[in-house]
């Protein structure tokens, strides 16, 4: 497997825009390749939304992705996707009250269809997945709903012969207050380079105390995206050292620990590429469990990065539940830099 894009592949690009700026890109019946919208309207086919309250001052935002102009769209089972032949964006929205399936079975079905969609378009390698679960910490009949999700997700990876352990894609899994089970993903034609965090046990090796099946994700992933650029996708990162939550009940210390973890995973990524990534210039999404904690999280980031850092001015703050009850904050990010992967 190689992480290199075939020569001549159209480059993939991403920009973080306000809702109005992103909407103005869709003109004359044509729209961008796709987008992930934070707090955006949920009726735009090219902009699947993240159904969470935006806490940052600029309001609704979108990460808009650009690929080539020849975009095909389609559906495979429960998956809606857009693909230019090299890059693919997809979305799944499953209303549990309509589907009448338990969350484990529903998650397995969602990922089963997701892998079918990848097969169909030839973009068989997942780069990044965003998972949003209603009531993530709620009880699902004796097993926490996040743990049920992990059961179904891992099962689907294994059945589809996808890397469920080393080599799993970068991901996040957050709790939304209401709505459907939402999965959004980005895929390409080559496998990304997975990156782990030396300060943390790989999530796919978490002990059984966190649920019967481990979460399926790598701490980060690197991919060449054409035009001499490398993308870094950083999974949801929280106040976990080894496999344990640290600083329980202390949002300030949890944020500091999260930044240490982000620095560590970025350093590990930098060893695998000639590109240079830095914490102060990544595009973050900051999830806080309690709205009242957002100013503390922002202040810790300001103290660590400087008040004018790109990572702060471009950060999207969202209200969301984190997958462990004792986690108060989680930060995920992506970044693009000039360079190539190291062979
Ligand atoms: C953690 O480190 C925090 O289940 O896909 C982060 C990123 C977390 C992704 C997932 C979960 C996931 O375990 C939680």
Coordinates of N, CA and C in Angstrom, one line a residue, residues 38-161:
X38 N -20.7 23.4 10.4 CA -20.9 23.4 11.8 C -22.1 24.4 12.2
X39 N -23.2 23.8 12.6 CA -24.4 24.6 12.9 C -25.0 25.2 11.6
X40 N -24.9 24.6 10.5 CA -25.4 25.1 9.2 C -26.8 24.5 9.0
X41 N -27.5 25.0 8.0 CA -28.8 24.4 7.6 C -28.6 23.0 7.2
X42 N -29.6 22.2 7.4 CA -29.4 20.7 7.1 C -30.0 20.3 5.8
X43 N -30.3 21.3 4.9 CA -31.0 20.9 3.7 C -30.1 21.2 2.5
X44 N -28.8 21.3 2.7 CA -27.9 21.5 1.6 C -27.2 20.2 1.3
X45 N -27.4 19.7 0.0 CA -26.9 18.3 -0.3 C -25.4 18.3 -0.2
X46 N -24.7 19.4 -0.6 CA -23.2 19.4 -0.6 C -22.6 19.8 0.7
X47 N -23.4 20.1 1.7 CA -22.9 20.5 3.0 C -23.6 19.8 4.2
X48 N -23.3 18.6 4.4 CA -23.9 17.9 5.6 C -23.5 18.7 6.8
X49 N -24.5 18.8 7.7 CA -24.3 19.6 8.9 C -23.8 18.8 10.1
X50 N -23.2 19.5 11.0 CA -22.9 18.9 12.4 C -23.9 19.6 13.3
X51 N -24.8 18.8 13.8 CA -26.0 19.3 14.5 C -25.7 19.7 16.0
X52 N -24.8 20.6 16.1 CA -24.4 21.1 17.5 C -24.4 22.6 17.5
X53 N -24.5 23.1 18.8 CA -24.6 24.6 18.9 C -23.2 25.2 18.8
X54 N -23.1 26.2 17.9 CA -21.8 26.9 17.8 C -21.6 27.9 18.8
X55 N -20.5 27.9 19.6 CA -20.3 28.8 20.7 C -19.3 30.0 20.3
X56 N -18.6 29.8 19.1 CA -17.7 30.9 18.8 C -18.5 32.1 18.1
X57 N -17.8 33.2 18.2 CA -18.5 34.5 17.8 C -19.0 34.5 16.3
X58 N -18.2 33.9 15.4 CA -18.5 34.0 14.0 C -19.8 33.2 13.6
X59 N -20.3 32.4 14.5 CA -21.5 31.6 14.3 C -21.2 30.5 13.4
X60 N -22.2 30.1 12.5 CA -22.1 28.9 11.7 C -20.9 29.0 10.8
X61 N -20.2 27.9 10.6 CA -19.0 27.8 9.8 C -19.0 26.5 9.0
X62 N -18.2 26.5 8.0 CA -18.1 25.3 7.2 C -16.6 25.1 6.7
X63 N -16.2 23.8 6.7 CA -15.0 23.4 6.1 C -15.4 23.0 4.7
X64 N -15.0 23.8 3.7 CA -15.4 23.5 2.3 C -14.2 22.8 1.6
X65 N -14.5 21.7 1.0 CA -13.5 20.9 0.3 C -13.7 21.2 -1.2
X66 N -12.5 21.3 -1.9 CA -12.5 21.5 -3.3 C -11.7 20.3 -4.0
X67 N -12.3 19.8 -5.0 CA -11.6 18.7 -5.8 C -11.7 19.1 -7.3
X68 N -11.7 18.2 -8.2 CA -11.9 18.6 -9.6 C -13.3 18.9 -9.9
X69 N -13.6 19.4 -11.1 CA -15.0 19.9 -11.4 C -15.9 18.8 -11.8
X70 N -15.4 17.6 -12.0 CA -16.2 16.5 -12.5 C -16.7 15.7 -11.4
X71 N -17.8 16.2 -10.8 CA -18.3 15.6 -9.5 C -19.5 14.8 -9.9
X72 N -19.4 13.5 -9.4 CA -20.6 12.6 -9.5 C -21.2 12.5 -8.1
X73 N -22.5 12.5 -8.0 CA -23.1 12.2 -6.7 C -24.0 11.0 -6.8
X74 N -24.1 10.3 -5.7 CA -25.0 9.1 -5.7 C -25.3 8.7 -4.3
X75 N -26.1 7.6 -4.3 CA -26.4 7.0 -2.9 C -26.1 5.5 -3.0
X76 N -25.6 5.0 -1.9 CA -25.3 3.5 -1.8 C -25.9 3.1 -0.5
X77 N -27.0 2.4 -0.5 CA -27.7 2.1 0.8 C -28.0 3.4 1.5
X78 N -27.5 3.5 2.7 CA -27.9 4.7 3.5 C -26.9 5.8 3.3
X79 N -25.9 5.7 2.4 CA -24.8 6.6 2.2 C -25.1 7.6 1.0
X80 N -25.0 8.9 1.3 CA -25.1 9.8 0.2 C -23.6 10.2 -0.1
X81 N -23.2 10.2 -1.3 CA -21.8 10.6 -1.5 C -21.6 11.5 -2.8
X82 N -20.4 12.1 -2.8 CA -20.0 12.9 -3.9 C -18.5 12.5 -4.2
X83 N -18.2 12.4 -5.5 CA -16.9 11.8 -5.8 C -16.5 12.4 -7.1
X84 N -15.2 12.7 -7.2 CA -14.6 13.2 -8.5 C -13.7 12.2 -9.2
X85 N -13.8 10.9 -8.7 CA -13.0 9.9 -9.2 C -11.7 9.7 -8.4
X86 N -11.3 10.7 -7.7 CA -10.1 10.6 -6.9 C -10.4 10.8 -5.4
X87 N -11.3 11.6 -5.1 CA -11.7 12.0 -3.8 C -13.1 11.8 -3.6
X88 N -13.5 11.5 -2.4 CA -14.9 11.2 -2.1 C -15.3 11.7 -0.7
X89 N -16.5 12.4 -0.7 CA -17.1 12.8 0.6 C -18.4 12.1 0.7
X90 N -18.7 11.7 1.9 CA -20.0 11.0 2.1 C -20.6 11.4 3.4
X91 N -21.9 11.1 3.5 CA -22.7 11.4 4.7 C -23.8 10.4 4.9
X92 N -24.0 10.1 6.2 CA -25.1 9.2 6.6 C -25.8 9.9 7.7
X93 N -27.1 9.9 7.6 CA -28.0 10.4 8.7 C -29.1 9.3 9.0
X94 N -29.0 8.7 10.1 CA -30.0 7.7 10.4 C -30.8 8.0 11.7
X95 N -32.1 8.1 11.5 CA -32.9 8.4 12.6 C -33.3 7.1 13.3
X96 N -32.9 7.0 14.6 CA -33.1 5.7 15.3 C -34.6 5.4 15.6
X97 N -35.4 6.5 15.7 CA -36.8 6.3 16.0 C -37.5 5.7 14.7
X98 N -36.9 6.0 13.6 CA -37.5 5.5 12.3 C -36.9 4.1 12.0
X99 N -35.6 3.9 12.2 CA -35.0 2.7 11.8 C -35.3 1.5 12.7
X100 N -35.7 1.8 14.0 CA -36.0 0.7 14.9 C -35.0 -0.4 15.0
X101 N -33.7 0.0 15.1 CA -32.6 -0.9 15.3 C -31.9 -0.4 16.4
X102 N -31.3 -1.3 17.2 CA -30.4 -0.8 18.3 C -29.2 -0.1 17.7
X103 N -28.5 0.6 18.5 CA -27.4 1.5 18.0 C -26.2 0.6 17.5
X104 N -26.0 -0.5 18.1 CA -24.9 -1.4 17.6 C -25.2 -1.8 16.2
X105 N -26.4 -2.4 16.0 CA -26.8 -2.9 14.7 C -26.8 -1.8 13.7
X106 N -27.3 -0.6 14.1 CA -27.5 0.5 13.2 C -26.1 1.0 12.8
X107 N -25.2 1.1 13.7 CA -23.8 1.6 13.4 C -23.1 0.6 12.4
X108 N -23.3 -0.7 12.7 CA -22.8 -1.7 11.8 C -23.3 -1.6 10.4
X109 N -24.6 -1.4 10.3 CA -25.2 -1.2 9.0 C -24.7 0.0 8.3
X110 N -24.6 1.1 9.1 CA -24.1 2.4 8.5 C -22.7 2.1 7.9
X111 N -21.8 1.5 8.7 CA -20.4 1.3 8.2 C -20.4 0.3 7.1
X112 N -21.3 -0.7 7.1 CA -21.3 -1.7 6.0 C -21.6 -1.0 4.7
X113 N -22.6 -0.1 4.8 CA -23.0 0.6 3.5 C -21.9 1.6 3.1
X114 N -21.2 2.2 4.1 CA -20.1 3.1 3.9 C -19.0 2.4 3.1
X115 N -18.6 1.2 3.5 CA -17.6 0.4 2.8 C -18.1 0.0 1.4
X116 N -19.3 -0.3 1.3 CA -19.9 -0.6 -0.1 C -19.8 0.6 -1.0
X117 N -20.0 1.8 -0.4 CA -19.9 3.0 -1.2 C -18.5 3.2 -1.7
X118 N -17.5 3.0 -0.8 CA -16.1 3.2 -1.2 C -15.8 2.2 -2.3
X119 N -16.2 1.0 -2.2 CA -16.0 0.0 -3.2 C -16.5 0.4 -4.6
X120 N -17.7 1.0 -4.5 CA -18.4 1.4 -5.8 C -17.7 2.5 -6.5
X121 N -17.1 3.4 -5.7 CA -16.4 4.6 -6.4 C -14.9 4.4 -6.6
X122 N -14.4 3.4 -6.0 CA -12.9 3.1 -6.1 C -12.1 4.0 -5.2
X123 N -12.7 4.8 -4.4 CA -12.0 5.6 -3.4 C -12.1 4.7 -2.1
X124 N -11.3 3.7 -2.1 CA -11.4 2.7 -1.1 C -10.7 2.9 0.3
X125 N -10.0 4.1 0.3 CA -9.2 4.3 1.6 C -9.8 5.5 2.3
X126 N -10.3 5.2 3.5 CA -10.8 6.3 4.4 C -9.6 7.1 4.9
X127 N -9.8 8.5 4.8 CA -8.8 9.4 5.4 C -9.3 9.9 6.7
X128 N -10.6 10.2 6.8 CA -11.1 10.8 8.1 C -12.5 10.5 8.2
X129 N -13.0 10.3 9.4 CA -14.4 10.0 9.7 C -14.8 10.9 10.8
X130 N -16.0 11.5 10.7 CA -16.6 12.3 11.8 C -17.9 11.6 12.2
X131 N -18.0 11.2 13.5 CA -19.2 10.5 14.0 C -19.9 11.4 15.0
X132 N -21.2 11.5 14.9 CA -22.0 12.3 15.9 C -23.2 11.4 16.3
X133 N -23.2 11.1 17.6 CA -24.2 10.2 18.2 C -25.1 10.9 19.1
X134 N -26.4 10.8 18.9 CA -27.3 11.4 19.9 C -27.2 10.7 21.2
X135 N -27.1 11.5 22.3 CA -27.0 10.9 23.7 C -25.9 9.9 23.8
X136 N -24.7 10.3 23.5 CA -23.6 9.3 23.4 C -23.3 8.6 24.7
X137 N -23.5 9.3 25.8 CA -23.3 8.7 27.1 C -24.5 8.1 27.7
X138 N -25.6 8.0 27.0 CA -26.8 7.5 27.5 C -26.7 5.9 27.6
X139 N -27.6 5.4 28.4 CA -27.7 3.9 28.5 C -28.4 3.3 27.3
X140 N -27.8 2.3 26.7 CA -28.5 1.6 25.6 C -28.8 0.2 26.0
X141 N -29.5 0.0 27.1 CA -29.9 -1.4 27.5 C -28.8 -2.1 28.1
X142 N -28.2 -1.5 29.1 CA -27.1 -2.2 29.9 C -25.7 -1.9 29.4
X143 N -25.6 -1.3 28.2 CA -24.3 -0.9 27.7 C -24.4 0.6 27.2
X144 N -23.4 1.4 27.6 CA -23.5 2.8 27.2 C -23.5 2.9 25.6
X145 N -24.2 3.9 25.2 CA -24.5 4.0 23.7 C -23.2 4.1 22.9
X146 N -22.2 4.8 23.4 CA -20.9 4.9 22.7 C -20.3 3.5 22.6
X147 N -20.4 2.7 23.6 CA -19.8 1.4 23.6 C -20.6 0.5 22.6
X148 N -21.9 0.7 22.5 CA -22.7 0.0 21.5 C -22.2 0.4 20.1
X149 N -22.0 1.7 19.9 CA -21.5 2.2 18.6 C -20.1 1.5 18.3
X150 N -19.3 1.4 19.3 CA -18.0 0.8 19.1 C -18.1 -0.7 18.6
X151 N -19.1 -1.4 19.2 CA -19.3 -2.8 18.8 C -19.6 -2.9 17.3
X152 N -20.6 -2.1 16.9 CA -21.1 -2.2 15.5 C -20.0 -1.7 14.5
X153 N -19.3 -0.6 14.9 CA -18.3 -0.1 14.0 C -17.2 -1.1 13.8
X154 N -16.6 -1.6 14.9 CA -15.5 -2.5 14.7 C -15.9 -3.8 13.9
X155 N -17.1 -4.3 14.2 CA -17.6 -5.4 13.5 C -17.7 -5.2 12.0
X156 N -18.2 -4.0 11.6 CA -18.3 -3.7 10.2 C -16.9 -3.5 9.6
X157 N -15.9 -2.9 10.3 CA -14.5 -2.9 9.7 C -14.0 -4.3 9.5
X158 N -14.2 -5.1 10.5 CA -13.6 -6.5 10.4 C -14.3 -7.2 9.2
X159 N -15.6 -7.1 9.1 CA -16.3 -7.8 8.0 C -15.9 -7.3 6.6
X160 N -15.6 -6.0 6.6 CA -15.2 -5.5 5.3 C -13.7 -5.6 5.0
X161 N -13.0 -6.3 5.8 CA -11.6 -6.5 5.7 C -10.9 -5.1 5.7

